[in-house]
Coordinates of C-alpha atoms and ligand atoms in Angstrom, one line a residue:
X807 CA -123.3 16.5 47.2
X808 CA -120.6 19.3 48.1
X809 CA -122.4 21.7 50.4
X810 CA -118.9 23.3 51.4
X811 CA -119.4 26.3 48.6
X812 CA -122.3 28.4 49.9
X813 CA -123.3 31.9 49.7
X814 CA -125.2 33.1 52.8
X815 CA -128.6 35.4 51.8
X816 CA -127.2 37.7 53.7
X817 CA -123.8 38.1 52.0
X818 CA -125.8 39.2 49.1
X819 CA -128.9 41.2 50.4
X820 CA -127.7 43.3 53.6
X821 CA -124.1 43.6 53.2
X822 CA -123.9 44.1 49.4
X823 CA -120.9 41.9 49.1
X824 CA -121.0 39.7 46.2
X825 CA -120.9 41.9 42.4
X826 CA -122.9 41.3 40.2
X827 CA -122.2 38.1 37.4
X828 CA -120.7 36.6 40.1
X829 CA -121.6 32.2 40.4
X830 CA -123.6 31.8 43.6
X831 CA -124.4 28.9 45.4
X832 CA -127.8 28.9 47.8
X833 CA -128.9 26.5 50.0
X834 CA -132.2 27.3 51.9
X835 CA -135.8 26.6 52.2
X836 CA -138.4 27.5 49.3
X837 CA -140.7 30.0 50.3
X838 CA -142.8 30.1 47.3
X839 CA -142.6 28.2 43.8
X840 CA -144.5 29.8 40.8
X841 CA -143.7 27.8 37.3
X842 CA -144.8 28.3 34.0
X843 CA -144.1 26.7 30.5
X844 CA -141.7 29.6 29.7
X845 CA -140.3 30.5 33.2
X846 CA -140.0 29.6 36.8
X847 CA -139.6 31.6 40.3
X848 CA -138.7 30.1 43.3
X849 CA -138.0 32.1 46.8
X850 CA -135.7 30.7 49.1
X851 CA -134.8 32.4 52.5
X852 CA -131.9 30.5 54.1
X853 CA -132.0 32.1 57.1
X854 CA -129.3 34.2 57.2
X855 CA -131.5 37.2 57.0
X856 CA -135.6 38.1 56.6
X857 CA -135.1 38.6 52.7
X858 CA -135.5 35.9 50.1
X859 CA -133.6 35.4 47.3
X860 CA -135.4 34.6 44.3
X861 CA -133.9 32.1 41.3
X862 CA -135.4 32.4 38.0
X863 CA -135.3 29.7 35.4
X864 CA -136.0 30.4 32.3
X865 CA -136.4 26.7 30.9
X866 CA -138.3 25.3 33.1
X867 CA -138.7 22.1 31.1
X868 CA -135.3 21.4 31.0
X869 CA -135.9 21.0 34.7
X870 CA -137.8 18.0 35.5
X871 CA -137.2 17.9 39.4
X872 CA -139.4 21.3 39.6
X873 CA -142.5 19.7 39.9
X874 CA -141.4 17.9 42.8
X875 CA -140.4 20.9 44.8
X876 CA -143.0 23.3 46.9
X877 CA -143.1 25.2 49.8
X878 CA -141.4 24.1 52.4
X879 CA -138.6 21.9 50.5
X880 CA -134.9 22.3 51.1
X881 CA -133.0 23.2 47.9
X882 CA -129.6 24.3 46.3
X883 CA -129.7 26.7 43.5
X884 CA -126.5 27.5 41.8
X885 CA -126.5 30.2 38.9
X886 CA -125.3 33.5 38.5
X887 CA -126.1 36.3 40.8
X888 CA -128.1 39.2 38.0
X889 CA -129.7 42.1 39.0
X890 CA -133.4 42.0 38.8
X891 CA -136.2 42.2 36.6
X892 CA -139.1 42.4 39.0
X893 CA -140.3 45.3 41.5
X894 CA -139.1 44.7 45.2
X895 CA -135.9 43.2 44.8
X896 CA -131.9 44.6 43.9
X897 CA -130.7 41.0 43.2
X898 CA -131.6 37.3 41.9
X899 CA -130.3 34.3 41.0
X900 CA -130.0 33.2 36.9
X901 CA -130.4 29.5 38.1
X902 CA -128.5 27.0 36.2
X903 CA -128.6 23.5 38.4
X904 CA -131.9 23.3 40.8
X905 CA -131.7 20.8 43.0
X906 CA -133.8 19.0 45.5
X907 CA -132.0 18.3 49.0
X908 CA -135.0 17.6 51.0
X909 CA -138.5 17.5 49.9
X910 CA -141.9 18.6 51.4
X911 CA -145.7 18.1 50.6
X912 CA -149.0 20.2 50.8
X913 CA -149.2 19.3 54.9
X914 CA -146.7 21.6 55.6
X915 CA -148.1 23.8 57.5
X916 CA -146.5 27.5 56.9
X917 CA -148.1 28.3 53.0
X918 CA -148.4 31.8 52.1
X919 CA -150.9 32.9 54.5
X920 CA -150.2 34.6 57.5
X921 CA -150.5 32.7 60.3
X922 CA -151.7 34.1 64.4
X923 CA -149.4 33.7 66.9
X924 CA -151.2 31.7 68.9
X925 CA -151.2 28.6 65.8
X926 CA -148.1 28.9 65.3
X927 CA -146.9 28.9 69.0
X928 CA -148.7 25.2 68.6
X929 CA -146.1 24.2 65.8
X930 CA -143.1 25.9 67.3
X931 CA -141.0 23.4 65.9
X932 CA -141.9 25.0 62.2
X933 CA -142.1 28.9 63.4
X934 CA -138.5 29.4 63.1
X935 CA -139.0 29.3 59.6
X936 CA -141.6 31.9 59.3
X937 CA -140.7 35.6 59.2
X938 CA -141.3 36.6 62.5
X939 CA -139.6 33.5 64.4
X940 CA -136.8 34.0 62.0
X941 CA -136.5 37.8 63.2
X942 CA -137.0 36.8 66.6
X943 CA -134.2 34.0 66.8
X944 CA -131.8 36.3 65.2
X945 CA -132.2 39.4 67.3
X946 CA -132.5 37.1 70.7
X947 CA -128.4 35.5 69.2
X948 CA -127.5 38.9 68.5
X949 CA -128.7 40.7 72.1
X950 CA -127.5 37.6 73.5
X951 CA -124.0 38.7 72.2
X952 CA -124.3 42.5 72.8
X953 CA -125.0 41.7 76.5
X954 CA -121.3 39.5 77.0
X955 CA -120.0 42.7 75.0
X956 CA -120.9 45.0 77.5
X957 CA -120.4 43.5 80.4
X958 CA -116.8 42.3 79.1
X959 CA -115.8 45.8 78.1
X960 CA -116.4 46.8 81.7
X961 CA -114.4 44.8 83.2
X962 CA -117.2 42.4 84.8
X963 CA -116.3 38.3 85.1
X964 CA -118.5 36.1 83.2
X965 CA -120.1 33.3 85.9
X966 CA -121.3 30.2 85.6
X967 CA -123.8 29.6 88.7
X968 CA -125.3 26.4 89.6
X969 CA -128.5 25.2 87.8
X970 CA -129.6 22.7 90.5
X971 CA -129.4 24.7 94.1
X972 CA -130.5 23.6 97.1
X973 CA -131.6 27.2 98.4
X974 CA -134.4 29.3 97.3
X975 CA -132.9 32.8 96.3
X976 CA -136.1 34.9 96.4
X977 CA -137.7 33.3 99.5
X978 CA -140.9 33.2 97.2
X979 CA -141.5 29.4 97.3
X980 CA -141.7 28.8 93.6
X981 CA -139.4 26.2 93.2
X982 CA -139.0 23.5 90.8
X983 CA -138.2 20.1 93.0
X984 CA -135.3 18.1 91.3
X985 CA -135.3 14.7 92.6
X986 CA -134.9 10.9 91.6
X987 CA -136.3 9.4 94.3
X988 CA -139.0 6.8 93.3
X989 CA -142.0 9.0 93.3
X990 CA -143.9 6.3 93.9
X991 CA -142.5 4.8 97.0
X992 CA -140.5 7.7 98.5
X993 CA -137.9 6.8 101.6
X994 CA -139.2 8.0 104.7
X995 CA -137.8 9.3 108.1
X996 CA -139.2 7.5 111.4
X997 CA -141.3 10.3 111.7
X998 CA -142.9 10.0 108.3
X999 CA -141.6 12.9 106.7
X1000 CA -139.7 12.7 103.4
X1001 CA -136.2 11.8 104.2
X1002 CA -134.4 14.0 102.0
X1003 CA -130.8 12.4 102.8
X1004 CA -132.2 9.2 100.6
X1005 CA -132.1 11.4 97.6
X1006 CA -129.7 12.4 95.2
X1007 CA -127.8 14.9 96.6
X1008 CA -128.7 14.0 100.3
X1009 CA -130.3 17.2 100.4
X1010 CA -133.4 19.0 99.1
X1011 CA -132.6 20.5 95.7
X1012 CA -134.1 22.7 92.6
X1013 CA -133.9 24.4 89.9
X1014 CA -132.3 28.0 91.2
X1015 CA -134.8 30.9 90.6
X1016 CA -131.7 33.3 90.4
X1017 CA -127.8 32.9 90.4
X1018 CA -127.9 35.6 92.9
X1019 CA -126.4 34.5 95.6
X1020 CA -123.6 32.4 94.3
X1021 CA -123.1 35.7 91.7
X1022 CA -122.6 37.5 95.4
X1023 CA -119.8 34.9 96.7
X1024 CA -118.0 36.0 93.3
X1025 CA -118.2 39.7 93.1
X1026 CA -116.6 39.3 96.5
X1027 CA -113.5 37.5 95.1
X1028 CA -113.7 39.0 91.4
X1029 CA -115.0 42.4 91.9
X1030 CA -117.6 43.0 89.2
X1031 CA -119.2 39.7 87.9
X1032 CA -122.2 39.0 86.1
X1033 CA -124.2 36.0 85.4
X1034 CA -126.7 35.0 82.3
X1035 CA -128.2 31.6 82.5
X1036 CA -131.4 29.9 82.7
X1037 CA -133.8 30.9 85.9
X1038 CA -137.2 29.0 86.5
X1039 CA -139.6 29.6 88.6
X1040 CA -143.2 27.2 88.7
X1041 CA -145.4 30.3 89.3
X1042 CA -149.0 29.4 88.5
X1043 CA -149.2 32.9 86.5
X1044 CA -150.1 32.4 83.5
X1045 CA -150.2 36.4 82.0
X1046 CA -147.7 37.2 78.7
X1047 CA -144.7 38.7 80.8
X1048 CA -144.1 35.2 83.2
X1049 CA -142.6 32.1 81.8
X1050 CA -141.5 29.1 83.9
X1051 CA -137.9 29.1 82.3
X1052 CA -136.3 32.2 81.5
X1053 CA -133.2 33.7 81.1
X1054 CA -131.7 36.2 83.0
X1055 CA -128.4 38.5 83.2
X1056 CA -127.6 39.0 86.9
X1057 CA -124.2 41.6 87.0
X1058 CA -123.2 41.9 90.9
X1059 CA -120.4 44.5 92.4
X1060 CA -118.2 44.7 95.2
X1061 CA -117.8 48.2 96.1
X1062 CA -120.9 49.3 95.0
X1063 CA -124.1 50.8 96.5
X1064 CA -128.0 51.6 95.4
X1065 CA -126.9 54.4 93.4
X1066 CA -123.9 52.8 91.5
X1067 CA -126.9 50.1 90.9
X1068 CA -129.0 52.5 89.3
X1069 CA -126.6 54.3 87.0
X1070 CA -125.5 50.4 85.7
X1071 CA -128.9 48.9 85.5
X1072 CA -129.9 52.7 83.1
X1073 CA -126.6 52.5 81.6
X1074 CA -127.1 48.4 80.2
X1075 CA -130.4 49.3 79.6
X1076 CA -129.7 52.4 76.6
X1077 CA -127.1 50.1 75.2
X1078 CA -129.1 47.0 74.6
X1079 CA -131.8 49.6 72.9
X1080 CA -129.6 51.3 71.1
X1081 CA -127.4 48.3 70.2
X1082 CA -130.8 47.2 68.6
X1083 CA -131.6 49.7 66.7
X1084 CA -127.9 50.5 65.3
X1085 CA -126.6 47.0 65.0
X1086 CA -129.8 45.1 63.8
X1087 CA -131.7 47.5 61.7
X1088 CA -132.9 44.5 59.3
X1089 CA -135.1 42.7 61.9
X1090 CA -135.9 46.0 63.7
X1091 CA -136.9 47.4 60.3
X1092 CA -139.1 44.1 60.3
X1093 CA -140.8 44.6 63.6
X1094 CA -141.7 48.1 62.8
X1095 CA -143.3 47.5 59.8
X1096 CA -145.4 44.1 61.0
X1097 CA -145.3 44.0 65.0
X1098 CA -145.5 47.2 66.5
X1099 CA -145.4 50.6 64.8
X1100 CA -144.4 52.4 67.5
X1101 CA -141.6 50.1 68.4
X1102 CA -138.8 52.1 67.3
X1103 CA -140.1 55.4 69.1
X1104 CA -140.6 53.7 72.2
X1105 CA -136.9 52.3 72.3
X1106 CA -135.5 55.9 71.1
X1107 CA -137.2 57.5 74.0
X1108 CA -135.7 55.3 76.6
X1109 CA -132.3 56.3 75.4
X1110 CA -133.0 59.9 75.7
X1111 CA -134.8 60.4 78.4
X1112 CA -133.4 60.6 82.0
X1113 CA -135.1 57.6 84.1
X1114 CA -137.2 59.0 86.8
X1115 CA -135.7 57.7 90.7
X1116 CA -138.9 57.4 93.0
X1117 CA -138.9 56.0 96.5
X1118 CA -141.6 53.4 97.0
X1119 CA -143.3 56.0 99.7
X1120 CA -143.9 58.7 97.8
X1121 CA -144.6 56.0 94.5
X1122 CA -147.9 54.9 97.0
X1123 CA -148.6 58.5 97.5
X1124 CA -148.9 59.4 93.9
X1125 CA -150.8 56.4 93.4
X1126 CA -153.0 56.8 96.1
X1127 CA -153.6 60.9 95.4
X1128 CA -154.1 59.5 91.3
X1129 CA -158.0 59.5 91.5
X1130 CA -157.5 56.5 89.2
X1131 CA -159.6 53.5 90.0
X1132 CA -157.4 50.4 90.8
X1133 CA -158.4 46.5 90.5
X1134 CA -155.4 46.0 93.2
X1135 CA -155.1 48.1 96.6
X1136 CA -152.6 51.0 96.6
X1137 CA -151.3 50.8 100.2
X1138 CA -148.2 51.8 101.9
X1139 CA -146.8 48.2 102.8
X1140 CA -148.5 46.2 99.8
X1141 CA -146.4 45.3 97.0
X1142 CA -147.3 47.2 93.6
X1143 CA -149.0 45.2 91.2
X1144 CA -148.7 45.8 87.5
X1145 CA -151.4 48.2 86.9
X1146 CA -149.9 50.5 89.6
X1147 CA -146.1 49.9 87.8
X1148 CA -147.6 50.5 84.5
X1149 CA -149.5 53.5 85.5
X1150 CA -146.4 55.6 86.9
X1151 CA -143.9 54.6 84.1
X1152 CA -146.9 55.6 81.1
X1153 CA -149.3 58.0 82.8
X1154 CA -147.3 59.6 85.1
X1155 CA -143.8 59.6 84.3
X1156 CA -144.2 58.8 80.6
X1157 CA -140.9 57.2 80.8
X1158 CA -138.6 54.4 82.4
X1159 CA -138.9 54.7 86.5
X1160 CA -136.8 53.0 89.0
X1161 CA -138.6 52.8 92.5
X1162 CA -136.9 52.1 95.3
X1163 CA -136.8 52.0 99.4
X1164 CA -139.0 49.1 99.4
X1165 CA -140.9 48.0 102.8
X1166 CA -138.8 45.8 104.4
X1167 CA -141.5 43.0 104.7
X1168 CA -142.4 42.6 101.3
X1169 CA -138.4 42.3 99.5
X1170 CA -136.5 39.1 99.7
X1171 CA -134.4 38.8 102.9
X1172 CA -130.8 39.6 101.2
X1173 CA -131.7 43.0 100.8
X1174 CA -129.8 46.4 102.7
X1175 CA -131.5 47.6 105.5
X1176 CA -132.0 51.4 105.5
X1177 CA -131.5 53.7 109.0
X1178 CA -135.6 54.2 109.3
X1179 CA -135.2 50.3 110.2
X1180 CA -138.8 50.0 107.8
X1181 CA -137.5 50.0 104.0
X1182 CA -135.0 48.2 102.5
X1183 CA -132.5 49.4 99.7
X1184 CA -134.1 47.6 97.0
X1185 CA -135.1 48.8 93.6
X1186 CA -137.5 47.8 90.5
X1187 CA -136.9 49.2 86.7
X1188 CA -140.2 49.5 85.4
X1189 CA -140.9 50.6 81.5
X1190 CA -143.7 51.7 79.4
X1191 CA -145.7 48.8 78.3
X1192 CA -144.2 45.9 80.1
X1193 CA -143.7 47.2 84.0
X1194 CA -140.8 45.9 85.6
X1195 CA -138.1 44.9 83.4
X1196 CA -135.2 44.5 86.3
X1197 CA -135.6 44.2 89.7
X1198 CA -132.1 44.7 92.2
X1199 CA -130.8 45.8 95.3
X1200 CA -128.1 46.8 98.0
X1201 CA -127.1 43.8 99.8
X1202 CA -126.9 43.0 103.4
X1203 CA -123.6 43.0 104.3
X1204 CA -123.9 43.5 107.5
X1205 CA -123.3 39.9 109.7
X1206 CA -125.8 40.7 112.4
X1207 CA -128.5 42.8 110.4
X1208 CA -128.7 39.6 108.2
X1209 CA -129.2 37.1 110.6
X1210 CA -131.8 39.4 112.1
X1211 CA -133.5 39.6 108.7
X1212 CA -133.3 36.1 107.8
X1213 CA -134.8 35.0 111.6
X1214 CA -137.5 37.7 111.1
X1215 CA -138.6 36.1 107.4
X1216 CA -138.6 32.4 108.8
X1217 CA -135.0 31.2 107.6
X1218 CA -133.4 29.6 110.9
X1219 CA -131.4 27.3 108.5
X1220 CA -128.1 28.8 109.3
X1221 CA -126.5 25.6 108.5
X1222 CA -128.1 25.6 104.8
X1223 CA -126.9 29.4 104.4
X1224 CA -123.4 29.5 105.9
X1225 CA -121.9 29.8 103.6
X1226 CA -123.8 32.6 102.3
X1227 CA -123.2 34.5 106.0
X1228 CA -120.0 33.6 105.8
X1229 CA -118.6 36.4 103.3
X1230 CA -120.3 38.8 105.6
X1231 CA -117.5 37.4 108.4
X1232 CA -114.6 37.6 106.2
X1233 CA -113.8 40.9 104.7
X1234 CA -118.0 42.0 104.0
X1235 CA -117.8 45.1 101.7
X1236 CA -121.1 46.7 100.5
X1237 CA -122.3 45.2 97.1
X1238 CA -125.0 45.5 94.8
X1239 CA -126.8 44.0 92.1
X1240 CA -129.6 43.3 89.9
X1241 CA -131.0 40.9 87.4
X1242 CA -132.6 41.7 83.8
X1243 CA -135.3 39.5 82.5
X1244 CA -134.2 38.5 78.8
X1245 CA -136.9 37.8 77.7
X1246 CA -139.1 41.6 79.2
X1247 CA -135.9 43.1 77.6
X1248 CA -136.6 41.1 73.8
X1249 CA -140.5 41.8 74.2
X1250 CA -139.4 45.5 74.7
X1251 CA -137.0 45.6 71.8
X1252 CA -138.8 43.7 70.2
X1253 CA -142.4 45.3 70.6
X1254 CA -144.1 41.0 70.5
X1255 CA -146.7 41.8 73.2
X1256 CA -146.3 37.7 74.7
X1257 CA -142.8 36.2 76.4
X1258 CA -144.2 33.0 74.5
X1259 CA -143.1 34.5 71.3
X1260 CA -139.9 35.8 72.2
X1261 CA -138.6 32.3 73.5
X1262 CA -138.0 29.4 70.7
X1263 CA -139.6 26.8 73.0
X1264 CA -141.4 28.3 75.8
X1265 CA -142.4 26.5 79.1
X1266 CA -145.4 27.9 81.1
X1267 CA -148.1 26.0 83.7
X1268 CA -149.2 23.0 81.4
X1269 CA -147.2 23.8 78.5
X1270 CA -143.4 21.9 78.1
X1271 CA -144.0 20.7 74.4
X1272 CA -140.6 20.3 72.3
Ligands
LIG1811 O1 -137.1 40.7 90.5 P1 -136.6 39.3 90.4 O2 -137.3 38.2 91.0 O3 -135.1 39.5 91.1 C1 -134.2 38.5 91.3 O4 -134.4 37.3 91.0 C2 -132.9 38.9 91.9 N1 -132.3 37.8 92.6 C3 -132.1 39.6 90.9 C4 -130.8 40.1 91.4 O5 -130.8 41.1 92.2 N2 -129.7 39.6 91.0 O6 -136.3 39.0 88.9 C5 -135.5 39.8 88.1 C6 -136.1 40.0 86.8 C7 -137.5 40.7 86.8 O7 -137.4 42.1 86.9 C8 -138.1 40.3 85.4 O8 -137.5 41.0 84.4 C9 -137.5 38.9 85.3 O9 -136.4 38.8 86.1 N3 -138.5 37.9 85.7 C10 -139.2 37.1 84.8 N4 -139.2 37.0 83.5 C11 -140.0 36.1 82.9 N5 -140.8 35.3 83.6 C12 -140.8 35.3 85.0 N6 -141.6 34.4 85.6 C13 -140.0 36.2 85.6 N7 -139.8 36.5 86.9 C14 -138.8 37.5 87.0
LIG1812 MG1 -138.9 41.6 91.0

């Protein structure tokens, strides 16, 4: 069969571009089948876009193969594209040739009903095919795109950082061991330790948690850089913002400090909303109406509003002055949990915050010292609804005030991280940097209240299916 002449859904429904009479060609999925002795409707969404496009055929006799198709079953329907009869729809197809490409029977699972989230997250394989996943998949390829856009138009360097890294970014310890020793007989050192220098890459290695510090080795040759790729991190949380793989855009400066970080990370953060809402109004249209009423209104507010800039110390004292009774501690020195995040950006601010001036002892060890010798120049984005959506800081790029740091948080490896300490020898200039979770950024714009559902395949603890 020729499957070279095609005309996309989309062509037709959202950008109005094929007249009326003209001989169409669809190939796509059949969403529902209805025949009768005088006439037949099928729906088939190809996936170009959320609508369907129905074919009607008025003899359905003539047209055998129709009782072998139903939902589910791949199809080609040629005919000639009318305007139509029934409520709901501008266009539909006169069919004149039905054809089935690929059947499929009454197991398949996605019939008419609507279906929870949580089923269908069991059959991800299939949920690309419903409504949702469709407007999921096609908003996460088109954010994916505005994100290179921006970045490109700025003048920032597209890097590719390595996947497998043999240091741990965050100093958190989650790390995901790649190895191919023999698990079952693993070589040894004389001391009985694990003797690392046996494996693969003679060295202890991972999957990276962040491209941060490779990103930093690049703005320092490039100038502005940024990174999106693949992050994991084996976390035993198992709450809807935290997956195990992720994706994440990391842009790093030279030449820039906490503020310049501030304005970028606001900046990127208006135009992803309002690239949403401009350049994909058929899916956002879609989540408005079925996922979250609101959605649109939130995203509209983040543009307009001017996002609050709260050092962490006076962060704790609001909390702590709030009267609000926290499940967490609110202490000067503990890290904010989510409740605390969630309470400043919705309750108290009622809009995007960025906190920053960290305690020193809680941030990663990369991060600027300030002058009070106690907080460190780093800084969280949190938003209504889903807390922190970026979290970022001034670098160290001071030689000796990093090697304090790192002794003070346990790293004495200076051999693993010379290379890291090394642009701080040769020519250091202040930089900065932060890194957006894709995923907390498509939950936002996308109002789906689980990262499971706004990832086609999602890994989390005890879950790698697909
Ligand atoms: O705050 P994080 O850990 O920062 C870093 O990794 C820095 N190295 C980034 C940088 O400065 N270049 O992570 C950054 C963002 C978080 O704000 C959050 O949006 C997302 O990554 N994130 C996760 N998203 C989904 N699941 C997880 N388990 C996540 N952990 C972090
Ligand atoms: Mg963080």
């Amino acid at each position: 069969m020729d499957y070279t002449v095609r005309t996309r859904v989309a062509r037709i429904l959202i950008d109005d571009a094929v007249p009326l009479g003209t001989e169409v060609t669809v190939l796509g999925w059949v969403r529902t089948i209805r025949v009768s002795k005088q006439v037949a409707f099928i729906e088939v969404n190809d996936g170009s876009c959320r609508g369907n496009i129905q074919g009607v055929i008025g003899e359905p006799n003539a047209h055998p193969v129709l009782s072998d198709i139903a939902t589910g079953a791949a199809v080609r329907l040629k005919g000639e594209l009318v305007e139509s009869q029934g409520k709901g729809q501008k266009y539909e197809i006169a069919v004149a040739e039905v054809t089935l490409v690929g059947a499929a029977d009454e197991s398949f699972p996605l019939q008419k009903k609507r279906h929870s989230f949580e089923f269908l997250r069991e059959i991800a394989h299939l949920r690309p095919r419903t409504n949702t996943f469709g407007a999921v998949n096609r908003i996460r390829s088109r954010m994916a795109y505005a994100i290179h856009t921006y970045y490109q138009e700025r003048g920032f360097y597209y890097i590719h950082t390595p996947i497998i890294s043999t240091s741990d970014c965050e100093g958190a310890g989650n790390l995901f061991r790649v190895t191919t020793q023999d698990l079952t007989n693993v070589a040894r050192t004389d001391d009985g330790g694990i003797d690392w220098d046996k494996d693969f890459f003679a060295a202890e290695a991972y999957l990276t948690v962040s491209g941060q510090l490779e990103g930093e080795l690049l703005a320092t040759a490039l100038g502005d850089i940024y990174t999106f790729g693949p992050t994991f991190r084996a976390e035993n949380s198992n709450t809807s913002r935290h997956a195990s793989e992720f994706w994440m855009i990391e842009p790093e400066m030279a030449w820039a400090e906490l503020e310049d970080n501030m304005d970028l990370a606001e900046d990127f953060l208006k135009y992803l909303f309002r690239y949403a809402l401009e350049k994909c109004p058929d899916e956002m249209e879609f989540f408005g109406t079925w996922v979250d009423k609101e959605v649109r209104q939130t995203l509209e507010a983040v543009i307009d509003s001017q996002f609050e800039r709260l050092p962490y110390t006076e962060a704790i004292s609001i909390l702590e002055k709030s009267g609000e009774t926290f499940e967490f501690p609110v202490k000067w020195g503990l890290d904010m949990q989510s409740e605390h995040e969630r309470y400043l950006t919705e309750k108290v601010f009622q809009k995007p915050v960025i906190v920053f001036d960290y305690p020193e002892e809680i941030k990663a060890f990369y991060m600027r010292v300030n002058d009070d010798g106690k907080t460190v120049r780093a800084m969280d984005v949190l938003v209504p609804k889903v807390g922190e959506i970026i979290g970022g800081s001034q670098r160290e790029e001071r030689l000796d005030v990093l090697t304090d740091r790192m002794k003070h948080h346990g790293i004495t490896d200076f051999e693993t991280y010379g290379w890291y300490l090394d642009i701080r020898k040769y020519g250091s200039v202040p930089h900065s940097g932060f890194g957006l979770g894709f995923e907390r950024a498509l939950m936002y714009i996308t109002g789906m209240a689980n990262i499971r559902d706004v990832i086609p395949f999602p890994r989390v603890p005890r879950w790698a299916k697909f």
